[in-house]
Amino acid sequence: MDFIRCETGSLESSDCLVTVEPSNNFSIDIKSTVDRQFYNSILTDIKKTLEKWCKDNNINNPLIKITIDDRGALTFAIKARVYTALNRSANIV
Amino acid sequence: MIKNAVGRYIPASIKGYGNLTPFAGSDAIYPEIKPKASGIIKRKSKDQNKILPTLVDAIKATGLKDGMTISFHHHFRNGDMVVNQVMDAIASCGIKNLTLAPSSLTEPHDYIAPYVENRVVTKIITSGLRKKLGDLASNGKIEYPVLFHSHGGRARRIEEGSTQIDVAFIAAPGCDFLGNINGTDSLTPCGSLGYAHVDARNAKYVVAVTNEIKGTPLKRISIPHYLVDYIVKIDNIGDPKKIGTGATRLTTNPMDLVLAKISADIIAASPYFKSNFSFQTGSGGAALATTRFLKEHMIKRGIIAGFATGGITSYMVDLLNDKLLDCLYDVQSFDLNSSLSLRDNRNHIEMDSSFYANPLNAGPIVNYLDVVILSALEIDTKFNVNVVTGSNGIIREASGGHCDTAYGAKLSIVIAPSFRSRLPIIVDDVTTVVTPGEDVDIVVTERGIAVNPARKDIESWIKNAGYPVYDINDLKKRIENITGKPEPIKFSDEIVALIEYRDGTIIDTIRKVEQ
């Protein structure tokens, strides 16, 4: 599976900007206005969403970097942004 | 450490302030009888030239020295230009270790952060601290802890001598050659000078800083010339267009408007809503906008209000002009329309902060309020309210008249969105207690209303207005189901600020945030 650099979301309050790009190693980078209170929750949301996306698309160990710039998005918004960013990056419509 | 009446641990003493008295309840303290502080007698005034060419000349004339206390008012709010220019002049004179005792500090005062770092200012006593100064204080970068007071508490401090002002620098939009001052007769008005009156009456020296010295005497005098020692003209003292921004904006945000409508409906359903009722709206978009929706209820029911107090807005001026309100007591004009109304309408009355909220005088106007609508950064399940620190533990807003009006009003309503960028507003324990829960009656969020269990009379009339009432613990859970439960912020043991209750006791401390 080839990945390209793609973004979803925005930097509005209560939204997040998610970037997925090809990388030599898998990594997740979290920046958030509420990281003191929700870092672990955001990390869990991203991991779970990635797991589901990999299962849905039959992909193992994608070599990508996922970056989130979060402005206090709720769980459902983070999951939707991450899932869509993965789709776009893998050119799945 | 002593546990106070809201369960917070207060040290017996702290550097820069000596012994501390823990908060014992909003009605617990009675003053000892003692003389009021009231400035000094300094000279024969005949032939004294008051008008000096520069701020440096005025600083020298007042004898300002290391370790003294200076004050400012914040009526220009985000448009203030006086604090920064005066601090530049003071720093250029090489003066250090000053105590800064303004009525509050606002966003433009980021500019003076270097003067805190290089010890021109080592202590700040204020109602509010924002942005860079809030960050510096929260990170323990100010030599002494910051003391936060309420607006009424500041009047008390100055009148009793707890804050002794050596030099008050007063931004003076209207200023004549005698030194009479007002905030209205100017092309750049700030309206009421309510917070500056106590400074002018009690400071050892008063410097009026204006952008125009009028050759004819003012007809409307806020601060009389005999209290003013020196006058300095500078090019710009403030931008009136920036007064109604930030916490004093007129909102178009739909969330603010929903909250404002709910609050107005609740007030209208209350037994206090009858002719001659009195009210105040605190800063914050939703609180200020409540007046707009209240007006519809007043017209429908034919109710005319007695008076409104506090920060005065265009919404309140509309009521006055439409004869739905008898008079306005204005400690601070929140926008340009309010400044113009203060100038032109004799039922729009300027009041000083002692008149407004000093707990230890013969009766501040807050004691006569029926209803107050206030904002909050956080509210806890004991109904305690935080308006100073953000949910990340960093100092970012102001105490203002929050605890003064919550105590004085017969009904105090605190309104806030249920969460702000994912941070739930209702929590187990607020980061910082500013107003004790015993003085908060109703909490309004867009996802539900909670009533203080001590006020059993309220629930029935809120239900009559068509709104469900929740137990505050249930409301907290409903909100956390949406946001998730935030992990607690870690604080160190170092105290970086004190929250002084209006009576002079300490209701809470702010600790340094752990990195």
Coordinates of C-alpha atoms in Angstrom, one line a residue:
Chain A
M1 CA 0.0 0.0 0.0
D2 CA 1.3 3.4 -1.0
F3 CA 0.6 6.5 1.1
I4 CA 0.7 10.1 0.2
R5 CA 0.7 13.1 2.4
C6 CA -2.9 14.2 3.2
E7 CA -4.6 16.4 5.7
T8 CA -8.1 16.5 7.2
G9 CA -9.9 18.8 9.6
S10 CA -9.1 22.4 10.6
L11 CA -7.5 24.4 13.4
E12 CA -10.9 25.8 14.5
S13 CA -11.8 25.5 18.2
S14 CA -13.2 22.0 18.9
D15 CA -11.7 20.6 15.7
C16 CA -8.4 19.1 14.9
L17 CA -6.0 19.0 11.9
V18 CA -4.8 15.4 11.1
T19 CA -1.9 14.8 8.8
V20 CA -1.0 11.3 7.5
E21 CA 2.3 10.9 5.5
P22 CA 4.6 8.1 4.4
S23 CA 7.5 7.5 6.8
N24 CA 10.3 5.0 7.3
N25 CA 9.0 4.2 10.8
F26 CA 5.5 4.2 12.2
S27 CA 4.9 7.2 14.6
I28 CA 2.1 9.3 16.2
D29 CA 2.7 12.9 17.1
I30 CA 0.2 14.7 19.3
K31 CA -0.1 18.4 19.8
S32 CA -3.2 19.6 21.7
T33 CA -4.5 22.6 23.6
V34 CA -5.8 20.1 26.2
D35 CA -2.9 17.7 26.2
R36 CA -2.4 18.1 29.9
Q37 CA -5.9 16.7 30.4
F38 CA -6.5 14.5 27.4
Y39 CA -3.2 13.3 25.9
N40 CA -3.8 9.6 26.7
S41 CA -7.4 9.8 25.5
I42 CA -6.3 11.3 22.2
L43 CA -3.6 8.6 21.8
T44 CA -6.1 5.8 22.5
D45 CA -8.6 7.3 20.0
I46 CA -5.9 7.4 17.2
K47 CA -4.7 3.9 17.9
K48 CA -8.2 2.4 18.0
T49 CA -9.1 4.2 14.8
L50 CA -6.0 3.1 13.0
E51 CA -6.6 -0.5 14.2
K52 CA -10.1 -0.4 12.8
W53 CA -9.0 1.2 9.5
C54 CA -6.3 -1.4 9.1
K55 CA -8.8 -4.2 9.7
D56 CA -11.4 -2.7 7.3
N57 CA -8.8 -2.4 4.6
N58 CA -6.7 -5.5 5.2
I59 CA -3.5 -3.6 5.9
N60 CA -0.8 -4.6 8.3
N61 CA 1.8 -2.3 9.9
P62 CA 1.5 0.8 7.6
L63 CA 4.7 2.9 7.4
I64 CA 3.1 6.2 8.1
K65 CA 3.4 9.2 10.4
I66 CA 0.2 10.5 11.9
T67 CA 0.3 14.0 13.2
I68 CA -2.6 15.7 15.1
D69 CA -2.9 19.4 15.9
D70 CA -5.9 19.3 18.3
R71 CA -7.9 22.2 19.4
G72 CA -10.1 20.4 21.9
A73 CA -12.0 18.1 19.5
L74 CA -14.3 15.5 21.0
T75 CA -13.6 11.8 20.6
F76 CA -16.0 11.3 17.7
A77 CA -14.4 14.2 15.8
I78 CA -10.9 12.9 16.3
K79 CA -11.9 9.4 15.2
A80 CA -13.6 10.7 12.1
R81 CA -10.8 13.0 11.1
V82 CA -8.2 10.2 11.6
Y83 CA -10.2 7.6 9.6
T84 CA -10.7 10.1 6.7
A85 CA -7.1 11.2 6.7
L86 CA -6.0 7.5 6.4
N87 CA -8.5 7.0 3.6
R88 CA -7.2 10.0 1.7
S89 CA -3.6 9.1 2.3
A90 CA -4.1 5.6 0.9
N91 CA -6.3 7.0 -1.9
I92 CA -9.4 5.1 -0.7
V93 CA -12.5 6.9 -1.7
Chain B
M1 CA -1.6 25.3 56.7
I2 CA -5.2 25.8 57.9
K3 CA -8.2 24.4 56.1
N4 CA -10.6 27.3 55.3
A5 CA -14.4 27.3 55.0
V6 CA -14.3 26.1 51.3
G7 CA -11.8 23.3 52.2
R8 CA -8.7 25.0 50.8
Y9 CA -5.4 24.9 52.7
I10 CA -4.1 28.4 53.5
P11 CA -0.6 29.1 55.0
A12 CA -0.4 31.0 58.2
S13 CA 1.8 33.6 56.5
I14 CA 3.5 34.2 53.2
K15 CA 6.4 36.5 52.0
G16 CA 5.3 40.0 51.1
Y17 CA 2.0 39.8 52.9
G18 CA 2.7 38.7 56.5
N19 CA 0.0 36.8 58.4
L20 CA -3.0 35.5 56.4
T21 CA -6.5 35.0 57.7
P22 CA -8.3 32.0 56.2
F23 CA -11.8 32.5 54.7
A24 CA -14.5 31.7 57.2
G25 CA -17.7 32.2 55.2
S26 CA -19.0 35.1 53.2
D27 CA -20.7 36.6 56.2
A28 CA -18.2 35.8 58.9
I29 CA -15.9 38.7 59.2
Y30 CA -16.8 41.9 61.0
P31 CA -14.3 44.8 60.8
E32 CA -12.3 46.1 63.7
I33 CA -13.0 49.7 64.2
K34 CA -10.1 51.8 63.0
P35 CA -9.4 55.0 61.1
K36 CA -9.6 55.1 57.3
A37 CA -6.5 55.8 55.4
S38 CA -6.7 58.9 53.3
G39 CA -3.5 60.1 51.7
I40 CA -1.2 62.9 53.1
I41 CA -1.2 66.7 53.5
K42 CA 1.8 67.7 51.5
R43 CA 2.1 71.5 50.7
K44 CA 0.6 74.9 50.3
S45 CA -0.9 74.8 46.8
K46 CA -0.7 78.4 45.8
D47 CA 1.3 79.1 42.7
Q48 CA 2.1 75.4 42.3
N49 CA 2.4 74.5 38.6
K50 CA 0.5 71.3 38.1
I51 CA 1.2 70.9 34.4
L52 CA 4.5 69.1 33.8
P53 CA 6.0 68.4 30.4
T54 CA 6.7 64.7 30.6
L55 CA 5.9 61.6 32.6
V56 CA 9.5 61.5 33.9
D57 CA 9.1 65.0 35.3
A58 CA 5.9 63.8 37.1
I59 CA 7.7 60.7 38.4
K60 CA 10.5 62.9 39.8
A61 CA 8.0 65.5 41.3
T62 CA 6.2 62.8 43.2
G63 CA 9.4 61.4 44.6
L64 CA 8.7 57.9 43.4
K65 CA 11.4 55.6 44.8
D66 CA 12.4 51.9 44.9
G67 CA 9.9 49.8 46.8
M68 CA 6.9 52.1 46.5
T69 CA 3.4 51.3 45.3
I70 CA 1.8 52.7 42.1
S71 CA -1.7 52.3 40.8
F72 CA -3.7 52.6 37.5
H73 CA -7.3 52.1 36.5
H74 CA -8.3 49.7 33.7
H75 CA -11.3 51.6 32.2
F76 CA -9.7 51.5 28.8
R77 CA -9.5 47.7 29.1
N78 CA -7.8 46.3 26.0
G79 CA -7.4 49.8 24.6
D80 CA -5.2 51.1 27.5
M81 CA -2.0 52.9 26.5
V82 CA -1.1 54.6 29.8
V83 CA 0.3 51.7 31.9
N84 CA 2.9 50.9 29.3
Q85 CA 4.1 54.4 28.8
V86 CA 4.3 55.2 32.5
M87 CA 6.2 51.9 33.1
D88 CA 8.7 52.9 30.3
A89 CA 9.2 56.2 32.0
I90 CA 9.6 54.6 35.5
A91 CA 12.1 52.1 34.1
S92 CA 14.1 54.8 32.4
C93 CA 14.5 56.5 35.9
G94 CA 16.1 53.3 37.2
I95 CA 13.4 52.7 39.8
K96 CA 13.0 49.1 41.0
N97 CA 11.0 46.8 43.3
L98 CA 7.7 48.5 42.8
T99 CA 4.4 47.1 43.8
L100 CA 1.9 47.5 41.0
A101 CA -1.6 47.9 42.3
P102 CA -3.9 48.6 39.4
S103 CA -7.7 47.9 39.4
S104 CA -6.9 45.3 36.8
L105 CA -4.5 44.4 34.0
T106 CA -5.6 43.6 30.4
E107 CA -4.1 42.2 27.2
P108 CA -1.9 45.2 26.1
H109 CA 0.0 44.9 29.3
D110 CA 1.9 41.9 27.9
Y111 CA 4.3 44.8 27.0
I112 CA 5.4 45.2 30.7
A113 CA 6.3 41.6 31.2
P114 CA 10.1 42.5 30.8
Y115 CA 9.7 44.9 33.7
V116 CA 8.5 42.1 35.9
E117 CA 11.4 39.9 34.7
N118 CA 14.0 42.6 35.4
R119 CA 12.5 43.5 38.8
V120 CA 11.2 47.0 38.1
V121 CA 8.0 45.4 39.4
T122 CA 8.3 42.7 42.0
K123 CA 4.7 42.5 43.4
I124 CA 1.3 42.8 41.7
I125 CA -2.0 43.3 43.5
T126 CA -4.8 43.3 41.0
S127 CA -8.3 42.0 40.1
G128 CA -7.0 40.3 36.9
L129 CA -3.9 39.1 35.1
R130 CA -4.0 37.9 31.5
K131 CA -1.8 36.3 28.8
K132 CA 2.0 36.8 29.3
L133 CA 1.7 38.3 32.9
G134 CA -0.6 35.4 33.8
D135 CA 1.9 32.9 32.5
L136 CA 4.8 34.6 34.3
A137 CA 2.8 34.6 37.6
S138 CA 1.7 31.0 37.1
N139 CA 5.3 29.9 36.6
G140 CA 6.5 31.6 39.7
K141 CA 8.5 34.3 37.8
I142 CA 7.2 37.2 39.9
E143 CA 9.2 37.7 43.1
Y144 CA 6.2 37.9 45.5
P145 CA 3.0 36.0 45.1
V146 CA 0.3 38.0 43.2
L147 CA -2.7 39.0 45.3
F148 CA -6.0 38.9 43.5
H149 CA -8.8 41.0 45.1
S150 CA -12.4 41.7 44.0
H151 CA -13.4 45.2 42.9
G152 CA -15.1 45.7 46.3
G153 CA -12.1 44.2 48.1
R154 CA -9.8 46.7 46.3
A155 CA -11.8 49.6 47.6
R156 CA -11.7 48.1 51.1
R157 CA -7.9 47.5 50.9
I158 CA -7.2 51.1 49.9
E159 CA -9.6 52.7 52.4
E160 CA -8.3 50.6 55.3
G161 CA -4.7 51.1 54.2
S162 CA -3.9 47.5 53.3
T163 CA -2.9 48.9 49.9
Q164 CA -1.1 52.2 50.4
I165 CA -0.7 53.9 47.0
D166 CA 2.3 56.2 46.8
V167 CA 1.5 57.5 43.3
A168 CA -1.7 56.9 41.3
F169 CA -1.4 57.5 37.6
I170 CA -4.8 58.1 36.3
A171 CA -5.7 58.0 32.6
A172 CA -7.8 61.1 32.3
P173 CA -9.7 61.5 28.9
G174 CA -11.4 64.7 30.1
C175 CA -9.0 66.9 32.0
D176 CA -9.0 70.7 32.5
F177 CA -6.1 73.1 33.4
L178 CA -7.1 72.9 37.1
G179 CA -6.8 69.1 37.1
N180 CA -10.5 68.2 37.2
I181 CA -11.0 64.9 35.6
N182 CA -13.7 62.8 33.9
G183 CA -13.8 59.9 31.6
T184 CA -16.4 61.4 29.2
D185 CA -15.6 64.8 27.9
S186 CA -13.1 63.7 25.3
L187 CA -12.7 62.5 21.7
T188 CA -11.3 59.3 23.3
P189 CA -13.7 58.7 26.3
C190 CA -13.6 55.7 28.6
G191 CA -16.8 56.5 30.4
S192 CA -16.9 56.0 34.2
L193 CA -13.7 56.4 36.2
G194 CA -15.3 54.4 39.0
Y195 CA -12.2 52.4 40.0
A196 CA -9.9 55.5 40.1
H197 CA -11.9 57.5 42.7
V198 CA -10.6 55.5 45.7
D199 CA -7.0 55.9 44.3
A200 CA -7.5 59.7 43.9
R201 CA -8.9 60.0 47.5
N202 CA -6.2 57.9 49.2
A203 CA -3.0 58.0 47.2
K204 CA -0.2 60.1 48.5
Y205 CA 0.3 61.7 45.0
V206 CA -2.0 61.7 42.0
V207 CA -0.9 62.2 38.4
A208 CA -3.5 62.8 35.7
V209 CA -2.3 61.5 32.4
T210 CA -4.3 63.1 29.5
N211 CA -4.2 63.6 25.8
E212 CA -5.7 67.1 26.0
I213 CA -5.6 69.8 28.7
K214 CA -8.7 71.9 28.3
G215 CA -8.5 75.6 28.9
T216 CA -12.0 75.9 30.3
P217 CA -13.2 74.0 33.4
L218 CA -15.0 70.7 33.1
K219 CA -18.7 70.9 33.9
R220 CA -19.1 67.3 34.8
I221 CA -16.4 66.4 37.4
S222 CA -15.5 62.8 38.4
I223 CA -12.4 63.5 40.3
P224 CA -12.0 67.0 41.6
H225 CA -8.9 69.1 40.9
Y226 CA -7.8 69.4 44.5
L227 CA -7.0 65.7 44.6
V228 CA -4.7 65.9 41.5
D229 CA -1.1 66.9 42.1
Y230 CA 0.2 66.9 38.6
I231 CA -1.0 66.8 35.0
V232 CA 0.9 65.4 32.1
K233 CA -0.2 65.5 28.4
I234 CA 0.9 62.6 26.2
D235 CA -0.2 61.9 22.6
N236 CA -2.4 58.8 23.2
I237 CA -3.9 57.5 26.4
G238 CA -6.3 54.9 25.1
D239 CA -8.4 53.5 22.3
P240 CA -12.1 53.6 23.1
K241 CA -12.9 51.1 20.3
K242 CA -11.0 48.4 22.2
I243 CA -13.0 48.7 25.4
G244 CA -15.8 46.4 24.2
T245 CA -13.6 43.5 23.2
G246 CA -12.6 40.3 24.9
A247 CA -14.6 39.8 28.1
T248 CA -16.8 42.8 27.4
R249 CA -17.7 42.0 23.8
L250 CA -21.3 42.2 22.5
T251 CA -21.7 38.6 21.4
T252 CA -23.2 37.0 18.3
N253 CA -22.0 33.5 19.3
P254 CA -25.1 31.2 19.2
M255 CA -24.0 29.4 22.3
D256 CA -23.8 32.7 24.3
L257 CA -27.2 33.7 23.0
V258 CA -28.8 30.4 24.0
L259 CA -27.4 30.8 27.6
A260 CA -28.5 34.4 27.7
K261 CA -32.1 33.5 26.7
I262 CA -32.3 30.7 29.3
S263 CA -31.0 33.0 32.0
A264 CA -33.5 35.7 31.0
D265 CA -36.4 33.1 31.1
I266 CA -35.3 32.0 34.6
I267 CA -35.2 35.6 35.9
A268 CA -38.6 36.3 34.4
A269 CA -40.0 33.2 36.2
S270 CA -38.5 34.3 39.5
P271 CA -40.4 36.1 42.2
Y272 CA -37.8 38.9 42.0
F273 CA -39.0 39.9 38.5
K274 CA -41.5 42.7 39.3
S275 CA -41.5 46.5 38.9
N276 CA -38.6 48.3 40.4
F277 CA -36.3 45.2 40.4
S278 CA -32.6 45.6 40.2
F279 CA -30.0 43.6 38.4
Q280 CA -26.4 43.4 37.2
T281 CA -24.8 41.4 34.4
G282 CA -21.1 40.4 34.8
S283 CA -18.6 40.4 32.0
G284 CA -18.6 37.6 29.4
G285 CA -20.7 37.5 26.2
A286 CA -23.6 35.4 27.5
A287 CA -24.0 37.3 30.8
L288 CA -24.0 40.7 29.1
A289 CA -26.4 39.5 26.4
T290 CA -29.0 38.4 29.1
T291 CA -30.2 42.0 29.2
R292 CA -31.3 41.8 25.6
F293 CA -33.6 38.9 26.3
L294 CA -34.7 40.3 29.6
K295 CA -36.0 43.3 27.7
E296 CA -38.5 41.2 25.8
H297 CA -39.9 39.8 29.1
M298 CA -40.1 43.4 30.5
I299 CA -42.0 44.7 27.6
K300 CA -44.4 41.7 27.6
R301 CA -45.1 42.0 31.3
G302 CA -45.0 45.8 31.6
I303 CA -42.2 45.7 34.1
I304 CA -39.9 48.6 34.6
A305 CA -36.6 48.0 36.4
G306 CA -35.4 50.2 39.3
F307 CA -31.7 50.2 38.6
A308 CA -28.9 48.2 37.0
T309 CA -25.3 48.3 38.2
G310 CA -21.8 47.3 37.4
G311 CA -20.1 47.2 34.1
I312 CA -22.7 49.1 32.0
T313 CA -23.4 48.0 28.4
S314 CA -25.3 49.3 25.4
Y315 CA -28.0 46.7 26.2
M316 CA -28.6 48.5 29.5
V317 CA -28.4 51.9 27.9
D318 CA -31.2 50.8 25.6
L319 CA -33.4 49.9 28.5
L320 CA -32.7 53.4 30.0
N321 CA -33.5 55.2 26.8
D322 CA -36.7 53.1 26.3
K323 CA -37.8 54.1 29.8
L324 CA -37.8 50.4 30.9
L325 CA -35.2 51.2 33.6
D326 CA -35.1 54.1 36.1
C327 CA -31.3 54.5 36.5
L328 CA -27.9 53.1 35.9
Y329 CA -25.1 53.0 38.5
D330 CA -21.9 52.8 36.4
V331 CA -18.6 51.8 37.9
Q332 CA -17.2 50.9 34.5
S333 CA -18.5 51.6 31.0
F334 CA -18.2 48.5 28.8
D335 CA -18.5 50.2 25.5
L336 CA -18.6 53.6 23.7
N337 CA -22.4 53.9 23.8
S338 CA -22.3 53.6 27.6
S339 CA -19.7 56.3 27.8
L340 CA -21.8 58.6 25.7
S341 CA -24.9 57.8 27.8
L342 CA -23.0 58.6 31.0
R343 CA -22.1 62.0 29.6
D344 CA -25.6 62.8 28.4
N345 CA -28.1 61.2 30.7
R346 CA -28.5 62.4 34.3
N347 CA -30.1 59.0 35.2
H348 CA -26.9 57.3 34.2
I349 CA -24.8 57.8 37.4
E350 CA -21.1 57.3 37.8
M351 CA -20.3 55.4 41.0
D352 CA -16.9 54.6 42.6
S353 CA -15.9 51.1 43.6
S354 CA -16.6 51.6 47.3
F355 CA -20.2 52.8 46.4
Y356 CA -20.3 49.7 44.3
A357 CA -19.0 46.9 46.4
N358 CA -16.8 47.7 49.4
P359 CA -18.0 45.1 52.1
L360 CA -17.0 47.3 55.0
N361 CA -18.7 50.6 54.3
A362 CA -22.2 51.7 55.3
G363 CA -23.9 49.8 52.4
P364 CA -22.5 49.1 48.9
I365 CA -25.1 49.0 46.1
V366 CA -24.5 45.3 45.5
N367 CA -26.3 44.7 48.8
Y368 CA -29.5 46.1 47.1
L369 CA -29.3 43.9 44.0
D370 CA -32.2 41.5 43.3
V371 CA -30.5 39.5 40.6
V372 CA -27.0 39.1 39.2
I373 CA -26.0 37.0 36.2
L374 CA -22.3 36.0 36.2
S375 CA -19.9 34.0 34.0
A376 CA -17.5 31.3 35.1
L377 CA -14.4 29.4 33.9
E378 CA -15.3 26.5 36.2
I379 CA -18.0 25.6 38.7
D380 CA -17.7 22.7 41.1
T381 CA -20.2 20.4 42.6
K382 CA -20.1 22.5 45.8
F383 CA -21.1 25.5 43.6
N384 CA -17.8 27.2 44.1
V385 CA -16.8 29.3 41.1
N386 CA -13.4 30.0 39.5
V387 CA -13.0 33.0 37.2
V388 CA -9.2 33.5 37.5
T389 CA -7.4 30.3 36.4
G390 CA -8.0 28.4 33.2
S391 CA -8.7 24.6 33.4
N392 CA -4.9 24.1 32.7
G393 CA -4.1 25.9 35.9
I394 CA -2.7 29.0 34.3
I395 CA -3.9 32.5 35.5
R396 CA -5.8 34.1 32.6
E397 CA -8.8 36.2 33.8
A398 CA -10.1 38.4 36.5
S399 CA -11.9 38.3 39.9
G400 CA -13.8 41.5 39.2
G401 CA -17.0 42.0 41.1
H402 CA -17.9 38.3 41.0
C403 CA -17.9 37.5 44.7
D404 CA -19.1 41.0 45.6
T405 CA -22.3 40.7 43.6
A406 CA -22.9 37.0 44.3
Y407 CA -22.9 37.8 48.0
G408 CA -25.0 40.9 47.7
A409 CA -27.7 39.8 45.3
K410 CA -30.8 38.0 46.4
L411 CA -30.5 35.7 43.4
S412 CA -27.1 34.8 41.8
I413 CA -27.1 33.0 38.5
V414 CA -23.8 31.6 37.1
I415 CA -23.9 30.8 33.4
A416 CA -21.4 29.0 31.2
P417 CA -21.3 26.6 28.3
S418 CA -21.1 23.0 29.5
F419 CA -17.6 22.7 28.0
R420 CA -15.1 24.8 26.3
S421 CA -12.8 23.1 23.8
R422 CA -13.4 19.8 25.4
L423 CA -12.9 20.9 29.0
P424 CA -16.0 20.3 31.1
I425 CA -17.0 23.4 33.1
I426 CA -18.6 21.5 36.0
V427 CA -15.9 19.7 38.0
D428 CA -15.5 18.0 41.3
D429 CA -13.3 20.8 42.6
V430 CA -12.6 24.1 40.8
T431 CA -8.9 24.8 40.2
T432 CA -9.2 28.1 42.2
V433 CA -12.1 29.2 44.4
V434 CA -13.0 32.9 43.8
T435 CA -16.7 32.9 44.8
P436 CA -17.8 30.5 47.5
G437 CA -20.6 28.1 46.7
E438 CA -22.8 29.4 49.6
D439 CA -23.4 32.6 47.4
V440 CA -24.2 30.8 44.1
D441 CA -27.9 29.9 43.7
I442 CA -28.3 28.6 40.1
V443 CA -25.9 27.2 37.5
V444 CA -27.1 27.4 33.9
T445 CA -25.5 25.5 31.1
E446 CA -27.0 24.7 27.7
R447 CA -27.3 21.0 28.7
G448 CA -29.1 21.6 32.0
I449 CA -29.6 23.7 35.1
A450 CA -28.6 22.9 38.6
V451 CA -29.9 24.6 41.8
N452 CA -27.9 25.0 45.0
P453 CA -29.6 22.6 47.5
A454 CA -29.5 25.4 50.1
R455 CA -32.1 27.2 47.9
K456 CA -35.1 24.8 48.0
D457 CA -37.4 27.6 46.9
I458 CA -36.0 27.9 43.4
E459 CA -36.6 24.6 41.7
S460 CA -40.4 25.0 41.4
W461 CA -40.3 28.3 39.5
I462 CA -37.5 27.1 37.1
K463 CA -39.7 24.1 36.3
N464 CA -42.6 26.5 35.7
A465 CA -40.5 28.2 33.2
G466 CA -40.2 24.9 31.3
Y467 CA -36.7 24.0 32.1
P468 CA -35.6 20.7 33.8
V469 CA -33.5 20.9 36.9
Y470 CA -30.7 18.4 37.5
D471 CA -28.6 17.5 40.5
I472 CA -25.3 19.1 39.9
N473 CA -23.5 15.8 40.1
D474 CA -25.8 14.3 37.4
L475 CA -25.2 17.4 35.3
K476 CA -21.5 16.9 35.6
K477 CA -21.8 13.3 34.5
R478 CA -23.9 14.2 31.5
I479 CA -21.2 16.6 30.4
E480 CA -18.4 14.2 31.0
N481 CA -20.2 11.6 28.9
I482 CA -19.6 13.9 26.0
T483 CA -16.1 15.2 26.7
G484 CA -14.5 12.4 28.6
K485 CA -13.1 12.9 32.0
P486 CA -10.0 15.1 32.0
E487 CA -6.9 14.0 33.8
P488 CA -6.1 16.2 36.8
I489 CA -3.5 19.0 36.4
K490 CA -0.3 18.6 38.4
F491 CA 0.7 21.5 40.6
S492 CA 3.8 22.0 42.7
D493 CA 3.7 23.1 46.3
E494 CA 5.0 26.6 45.5
I495 CA 2.3 29.3 46.1
V496 CA 2.4 31.9 43.2
A497 CA -0.8 33.8 44.0
L498 CA -3.4 34.4 46.7
I499 CA -7.1 34.8 46.2
E500 CA -8.3 37.4 48.7
Y501 CA -12.0 37.3 49.5
R502 CA -13.7 40.7 49.6
D503 CA -13.5 40.9 53.4
G504 CA -9.7 40.4 53.4
T505 CA -9.5 36.7 54.3
I506 CA -7.8 34.2 51.9
I507 CA -10.2 32.0 50.1
D508 CA -7.7 30.1 48.0
T509 CA -4.1 30.0 46.7
I510 CA -2.8 29.3 43.2
R511 CA 0.2 26.9 43.0
K512 CA 2.8 26.8 40.3
V513 CA 2.0 24.5 37.5
E514 CA 4.3 21.5 37.1
Q515 CA 6.0 21.3 33.7

